[in-house]
């Protein structure tokens, strides 16, 4: 009996391990996205209990005000700060840009290097073409930014000279991992947003459709990630705040995340066995 149990448990863990690895390998190929281990905003909205509603600008500005009052820019590691940041970041990243209050656009950058972000893509812009494919590792976003500067696209964003580079920069900013763009490209993008506002694009529609869905597996992943994040901070309170620039504050690298995920799975299995027997 004992042998049988042990074998079953080993098989279970092996199965789960394989699944986690397979998912991660698949992610590496298919996503051009920031947050490879993916805790989706759609799941965080459930976990933290908030609505994703692009029409509700009041909820966005209220959340930003609470971030400021709560001094979350110096320490984001508590539930209230995390929730308000996720409200701000989710809407900032998902909603049509011209519907986002200017205060959110500006205030966003006080927190994006300190608080942990979730994974969501921009809503479909009706009638916009599909975005160009951007290589996130060959510096093409930075090159595009350099050409935009050279051609003074910040004063006159023309279709012939600027459109393609602008969309490349936009995609690199929105969908590549941290580090794909230099700090000057990240910041310089914002000076181009207004002059180049006529040129927009959509990610593949299946990615957009998927962004607001939270499957049970996604939800479990989100819970594990958040739990681990807290544990990590508790264990080393002097750790520097993670992240720089626009992306993911969970700065452990995907190997670390995988190990944590596996640890969580193993812990779960132990608890299951303890509960059953
Ligand atoms: C991106 O560019 C690098 C360097 O040129 C190249 O090695 C890599 O294969 C490219 N990646 C994709 C997905 O095209």
Short mmCIF file of C-alpha atoms and ligand atoms in Angstrom, two decimals:
data_model
loop_
_atom_site.label_atom_id
_atom_site.label_comp_id
_atom_site.label_asym_id
_atom_site.label_seq_id
_atom_site.Cartn_x
_atom_site.Cartn_y
_atom_site.Cartn_z
CA UNK A 1 0.00 0.00 0.00
CA UNK A 2 2.72 2.38 0.97
CA UNK A 3 4.66 1.59 -2.16
CA UNK A 4 1.59 2.12 -4.25
CA UNK A 5 0.99 5.49 -2.64
CA UNK A 6 4.53 6.61 -3.13
CA UNK A 7 4.51 5.57 -6.74
CA UNK A 8 1.20 7.31 -7.39
CA UNK A 9 2.50 10.45 -5.78
CA UNK A 10 5.68 10.33 -7.82
CA UNK A 11 3.65 9.82 -10.96
CA UNK A 12 1.40 12.72 -10.08
CA UNK A 13 4.32 15.04 -9.47
CA UNK A 14 6.04 13.89 -12.63
CA UNK A 15 2.89 14.53 -14.63
CA UNK A 16 2.44 17.97 -13.17
CA UNK A 17 6.08 18.81 -13.71
CA UNK A 18 5.88 17.83 -17.35
CA UNK A 19 2.80 19.96 -17.82
CA UNK A 20 4.42 23.02 -16.29
CA UNK A 21 7.53 22.67 -18.42
CA UNK A 22 5.55 22.08 -21.57
CA UNK A 23 3.50 25.17 -20.97
CA UNK A 24 6.57 27.22 -20.40
CA UNK A 25 8.28 25.98 -23.52
CA UNK A 26 5.17 26.73 -25.51
CA UNK A 27 5.00 30.19 -24.01
CA UNK A 28 8.53 30.91 -25.07
CA UNK A 29 7.55 30.35 -28.67
CA UNK A 30 4.14 31.87 -28.93
CA UNK A 31 4.13 34.96 -26.75
CA UNK A 32 5.83 38.13 -27.60
CA UNK A 33 4.55 39.26 -24.30
CA UNK A 34 6.09 40.84 -21.27
CA UNK A 35 4.97 38.40 -18.66
CA UNK A 36 5.94 34.94 -19.69
CA UNK A 37 4.82 33.15 -16.57
CA UNK A 38 1.56 35.02 -17.00
CA UNK A 39 -0.59 36.01 -14.14
CA UNK A 40 -3.29 37.48 -16.20
CA UNK A 41 -5.03 40.67 -15.23
CA UNK A 42 -8.30 38.88 -15.91
CA UNK A 43 -7.42 36.54 -13.01
CA UNK A 44 -6.10 39.29 -10.77
CA UNK A 45 -9.39 41.10 -11.25
CA UNK A 46 -11.05 38.06 -9.69
CA UNK A 47 -8.47 37.57 -6.95
CA UNK A 48 -8.42 41.24 -5.96
CA UNK A 49 -12.08 41.80 -6.76
CA UNK A 50 -12.16 44.68 -9.22
CA UNK A 51 -13.88 45.27 -12.54
CA UNK A 52 -12.14 45.87 -15.85
CA UNK A 53 -14.28 48.65 -17.27
CA UNK A 54 -12.77 51.13 -19.68
CA UNK A 55 -15.71 53.50 -19.25
CA UNK A 56 -15.16 53.86 -15.51
CA UNK A 57 -12.44 56.51 -15.44
CA UNK A 58 -13.48 57.43 -11.90
CA UNK A 59 -12.37 54.01 -10.64
CA UNK A 60 -8.98 54.57 -12.30
CA UNK A 61 -8.39 58.02 -10.83
CA UNK A 62 -9.65 56.91 -7.40
CA UNK A 63 -7.19 54.01 -7.43
CA UNK A 64 -4.35 56.36 -8.42
CA UNK A 65 -5.27 58.74 -5.60
CA UNK A 66 -5.12 55.86 -3.11
CA UNK A 67 -1.72 54.78 -4.49
CA UNK A 68 -0.46 58.29 -3.85
CA UNK A 69 -2.05 58.59 -0.40
CA UNK A 70 -0.74 55.17 0.56
CA UNK A 71 2.81 55.99 -0.59
CA UNK A 72 2.82 52.85 -2.66
CA UNK A 73 5.70 54.16 -4.79
CA UNK A 74 8.04 53.50 -1.89
CA UNK A 75 6.47 50.22 -0.80
CA UNK A 76 3.94 48.43 -2.92
CA UNK A 77 4.00 45.20 -0.96
CA UNK A 78 0.61 45.19 0.67
CA UNK A 79 -2.82 44.19 -0.53
CA UNK A 80 -4.24 47.72 -0.87
CA UNK A 81 -1.31 48.99 -2.95
CA UNK A 82 -1.25 45.86 -5.08
CA UNK A 83 -4.94 46.09 -5.80
CA UNK A 84 -4.91 49.79 -6.68
CA UNK A 85 -1.85 49.34 -8.87
CA UNK A 86 -3.49 46.45 -10.70
CA UNK A 87 -6.57 48.60 -11.31
CA UNK A 88 -4.42 51.40 -12.74
CA UNK A 89 -2.11 49.16 -14.76
CA UNK A 90 -4.84 46.92 -16.16
CA UNK A 91 -6.82 49.86 -17.52
CA UNK A 92 -3.70 51.71 -18.69
CA UNK A 93 -2.56 48.71 -20.70
CA UNK A 94 -5.93 47.53 -21.95
CA UNK A 95 -8.17 50.51 -22.62
CA UNK A 96 -8.11 52.79 -25.67
CA UNK A 97 -5.45 55.35 -25.00
CA UNK A 98 -7.58 58.38 -25.69
CA UNK A 99 -10.01 57.23 -23.00
CA UNK A 100 -7.41 57.05 -20.25
CA UNK A 101 -7.20 60.10 -17.96
CA UNK A 102 -3.99 62.08 -18.38
CA UNK A 103 -3.33 61.71 -14.65
CA UNK A 104 -3.20 57.94 -15.14
CA UNK A 105 -0.82 58.20 -18.10
CA UNK A 106 1.52 60.36 -16.06
CA UNK A 107 1.10 58.77 -12.64
CA UNK A 108 1.59 55.26 -14.02
CA UNK A 109 5.35 55.60 -14.21
CA UNK A 110 5.74 56.35 -10.50
CA UNK A 111 4.68 52.78 -9.75
CA UNK A 112 5.48 50.55 -12.67
CA UNK A 113 8.99 49.77 -11.47
CA UNK A 114 7.88 49.12 -7.90
CA UNK A 115 4.57 47.31 -8.10
CA UNK A 116 4.03 43.95 -9.79
CA UNK A 117 2.17 44.09 -13.07
CA UNK A 118 -0.22 41.63 -14.63
CA UNK A 119 -0.63 40.46 -18.17
CA UNK A 120 -3.15 42.03 -20.52
CA UNK A 121 -3.13 43.38 -24.07
CA UNK A 122 -4.78 46.40 -25.61
CA UNK A 123 -8.42 46.12 -26.56
CA UNK A 124 -9.16 45.84 -30.24
CA UNK A 125 -9.09 49.17 -32.02
CA UNK A 126 -11.89 48.90 -34.58
CA UNK A 127 -10.62 49.10 -38.13
CA UNK A 128 -6.93 49.17 -37.21
CA UNK A 129 -4.61 46.83 -39.13
CA UNK A 130 -2.69 44.03 -37.47
CA UNK A 131 0.52 45.12 -35.77
CA UNK A 132 3.85 44.33 -37.38
CA UNK A 133 5.77 41.39 -35.99
CA UNK A 134 8.61 42.71 -33.88
CA UNK A 135 11.74 40.82 -32.93
CA UNK A 136 12.11 41.53 -29.21
CA UNK A 137 15.78 40.59 -28.96
CA UNK A 138 17.53 42.18 -31.94
CA UNK A 139 17.20 45.83 -30.91
CA UNK A 140 14.75 46.67 -33.66
CA UNK A 141 12.62 48.74 -31.28
CA UNK A 142 15.58 50.94 -30.38
CA UNK A 143 16.56 51.30 -34.03
CA UNK A 144 13.02 52.34 -34.86
CA UNK A 145 13.17 54.94 -32.12
CA UNK A 146 16.45 56.31 -33.46
CA UNK A 147 14.98 56.66 -36.94
CA UNK A 148 11.89 58.37 -35.54
CA UNK A 149 14.16 60.93 -33.88
CA UNK A 150 16.27 61.42 -36.99
CA UNK A 151 13.16 62.07 -39.04
CA UNK A 152 11.67 64.44 -36.45
CA UNK A 153 8.55 62.35 -36.20
CA UNK A 154 7.80 63.98 -32.86
CA UNK A 155 6.90 67.18 -34.67
CA UNK A 156 5.43 65.68 -37.84
CA UNK A 157 4.51 62.02 -37.75
CA UNK A 158 4.03 61.28 -41.43
CA UNK A 159 2.80 58.07 -42.94
CA UNK A 160 5.74 57.66 -45.30
CA UNK A 161 8.55 58.49 -42.88
CA UNK A 162 7.24 57.51 -39.49
CA UNK A 163 4.33 55.11 -39.45
CA UNK A 164 6.20 51.80 -39.69
CA UNK A 165 8.84 52.74 -37.14
CA UNK A 166 6.21 54.12 -34.82
CA UNK A 167 4.23 50.86 -34.87
CA UNK A 168 7.42 48.86 -34.34
CA UNK A 169 8.29 50.98 -31.32
CA UNK A 170 4.73 50.74 -30.03
CA UNK A 171 4.74 46.94 -30.24
CA UNK A 172 8.20 46.64 -28.67
CA UNK A 173 7.03 48.84 -25.82
CA UNK A 174 3.74 47.10 -25.25
CA UNK A 175 4.63 43.48 -25.83
CA UNK A 176 8.33 42.76 -25.48
CA UNK A 177 9.93 41.84 -22.19
CA UNK A 178 11.63 44.40 -20.04
CA UNK A 179 14.98 45.27 -21.49
CA UNK A 180 13.95 45.06 -25.14
CA UNK A 181 13.91 48.85 -25.22
CA UNK A 182 16.47 51.22 -23.77
CA UNK A 183 15.29 53.64 -21.12
CA UNK A 184 15.48 56.52 -23.61
CA UNK A 185 13.32 54.65 -26.10
CA UNK A 186 10.80 53.82 -23.37
CA UNK A 187 10.53 57.41 -22.32
CA UNK A 188 10.87 58.89 -25.78
CA UNK A 189 7.87 56.92 -26.94
CA UNK A 190 5.56 59.12 -24.95
CA UNK A 191 6.60 62.23 -26.87
CA UNK A 192 5.53 60.46 -30.05
CA UNK A 193 2.19 59.18 -28.84
CA UNK A 194 0.27 62.31 -29.62
CA UNK A 195 1.79 63.22 -33.01
CA UNK A 196 1.56 59.59 -34.15
CA UNK A 197 -1.89 58.94 -32.68
CA UNK A 198 -3.37 58.35 -36.15
CA UNK A 199 -1.31 55.22 -36.59
CA UNK A 200 -2.57 52.32 -34.56
CA UNK A 201 -2.57 48.57 -34.82
CA UNK A 202 -4.01 45.48 -33.21
CA UNK A 203 -2.34 42.36 -31.95
CA UNK A 204 -3.67 39.17 -33.50
CA UNK A 205 -7.36 39.02 -32.61
CA UNK A 206 -7.09 35.64 -30.87
CA UNK A 207 -4.60 37.16 -28.44
CA UNK A 208 -6.96 40.03 -27.79
CA UNK A 209 -9.91 37.69 -27.31
CA UNK A 210 -7.89 35.60 -24.87
CA UNK A 211 -6.76 38.52 -22.76
CA UNK A 212 -9.97 38.89 -20.75
CA UNK A 213 -10.41 35.20 -20.06
CA UNK A 214 -9.25 33.54 -16.86
CA UNK A 215 -9.28 29.77 -16.98
CA UNK A 216 -9.11 27.76 -13.74
CA UNK A 217 -5.46 26.99 -14.54
CA UNK A 218 -4.69 30.66 -15.10
CA UNK A 219 -6.34 31.45 -11.80
CA UNK A 220 -4.30 28.88 -9.91
CA UNK A 221 -1.13 30.24 -11.47
CA UNK A 222 -2.08 33.75 -10.38
CA UNK A 223 -2.71 32.66 -6.80
CA UNK A 224 0.59 30.78 -6.64
CA UNK A 225 2.54 33.71 -8.04
CA UNK A 226 1.07 36.18 -5.62
CA UNK A 227 1.54 33.84 -2.67
CA UNK A 228 5.16 33.23 -3.61
CA UNK A 229 5.79 36.91 -4.08
CA UNK A 230 4.74 37.61 -0.53
CA UNK A 231 6.72 34.74 0.87
CA UNK A 232 9.76 35.98 -0.97
CA UNK A 233 9.45 39.50 0.37
CA UNK A 234 8.82 38.28 3.87
CA UNK A 235 11.96 36.17 3.75
CA UNK A 236 14.18 39.03 2.62
CA UNK A 237 12.64 42.35 3.55
CA UNK A 238 15.65 44.33 2.37
CA UNK A 239 15.48 43.06 -1.15
CA UNK A 240 15.47 45.89 -3.64
CA UNK A 241 12.13 46.50 -5.27
CA UNK A 242 11.96 44.44 -8.42
CA UNK A 243 11.62 45.63 -11.94
CA UNK A 244 12.54 48.60 -14.02
CA UNK A 245 10.66 50.30 -16.75
CA UNK A 246 7.28 49.22 -17.89
CA UNK A 247 6.87 45.64 -17.09
CA UNK A 248 6.77 42.88 -14.73
CA UNK A 249 7.74 43.41 -11.13
CA UNK A 250 8.17 39.70 -10.55
CA UNK A 251 11.82 39.83 -11.35
CA UNK A 252 12.86 36.34 -10.47
CA UNK A 253 13.41 35.19 -14.02
CA UNK A 254 11.45 32.35 -15.48
CA UNK A 255 13.65 29.62 -14.01
CA UNK A 256 12.98 30.93 -10.51
CA UNK A 257 9.32 31.18 -11.21
CA UNK A 258 9.23 27.65 -12.52
CA UNK A 259 10.98 26.39 -9.42
CA UNK A 260 8.58 28.28 -7.23
CA UNK A 261 5.67 26.91 -9.21
CA UNK A 262 7.03 23.40 -8.84
CA UNK A 263 7.59 24.01 -5.16
CA UNK A 264 4.00 25.09 -4.83
CA UNK A 265 2.86 22.00 -6.69
CA UNK A 266 4.95 19.77 -4.44
CA UNK A 267 3.61 21.51 -1.36
CA UNK A 268 0.10 21.09 -2.63
CA UNK A 269 0.69 17.37 -3.19
CA UNK A 270 2.09 16.99 0.31
CA UNK A 271 -0.93 18.70 1.78
CA UNK A 272 -3.20 16.55 -0.32
CA UNK A 273 -1.53 13.39 0.92
CA UNK A 274 -1.54 14.63 4.49
CA UNK A 275 -5.24 15.43 4.20
CA UNK A 276 -6.12 12.08 2.65
CA UNK A 277 -4.14 9.85 4.95
C1 LIG B 1 15.58 37.93 -33.63
O1 LIG B 1 16.82 38.40 -34.05
C2 LIG B 1 17.92 37.61 -33.60
C3 LIG B 1 19.19 38.33 -33.98
O2 LIG B 1 19.18 38.71 -35.33
C4 LIG B 1 17.81 36.23 -34.22
O3 LIG B 1 18.88 35.42 -33.79
C5 LIG B 1 16.49 35.60 -33.80
O4 LIG B 1 16.31 34.37 -34.44
C6 LIG B 1 15.32 36.53 -34.14
N1 LIG B 1 14.12 36.00 -33.53
C7 LIG B 1 13.01 35.80 -34.22
C8 LIG B 1 11.86 35.28 -33.44
O5 LIG B 1 12.90 36.06 -35.40
#
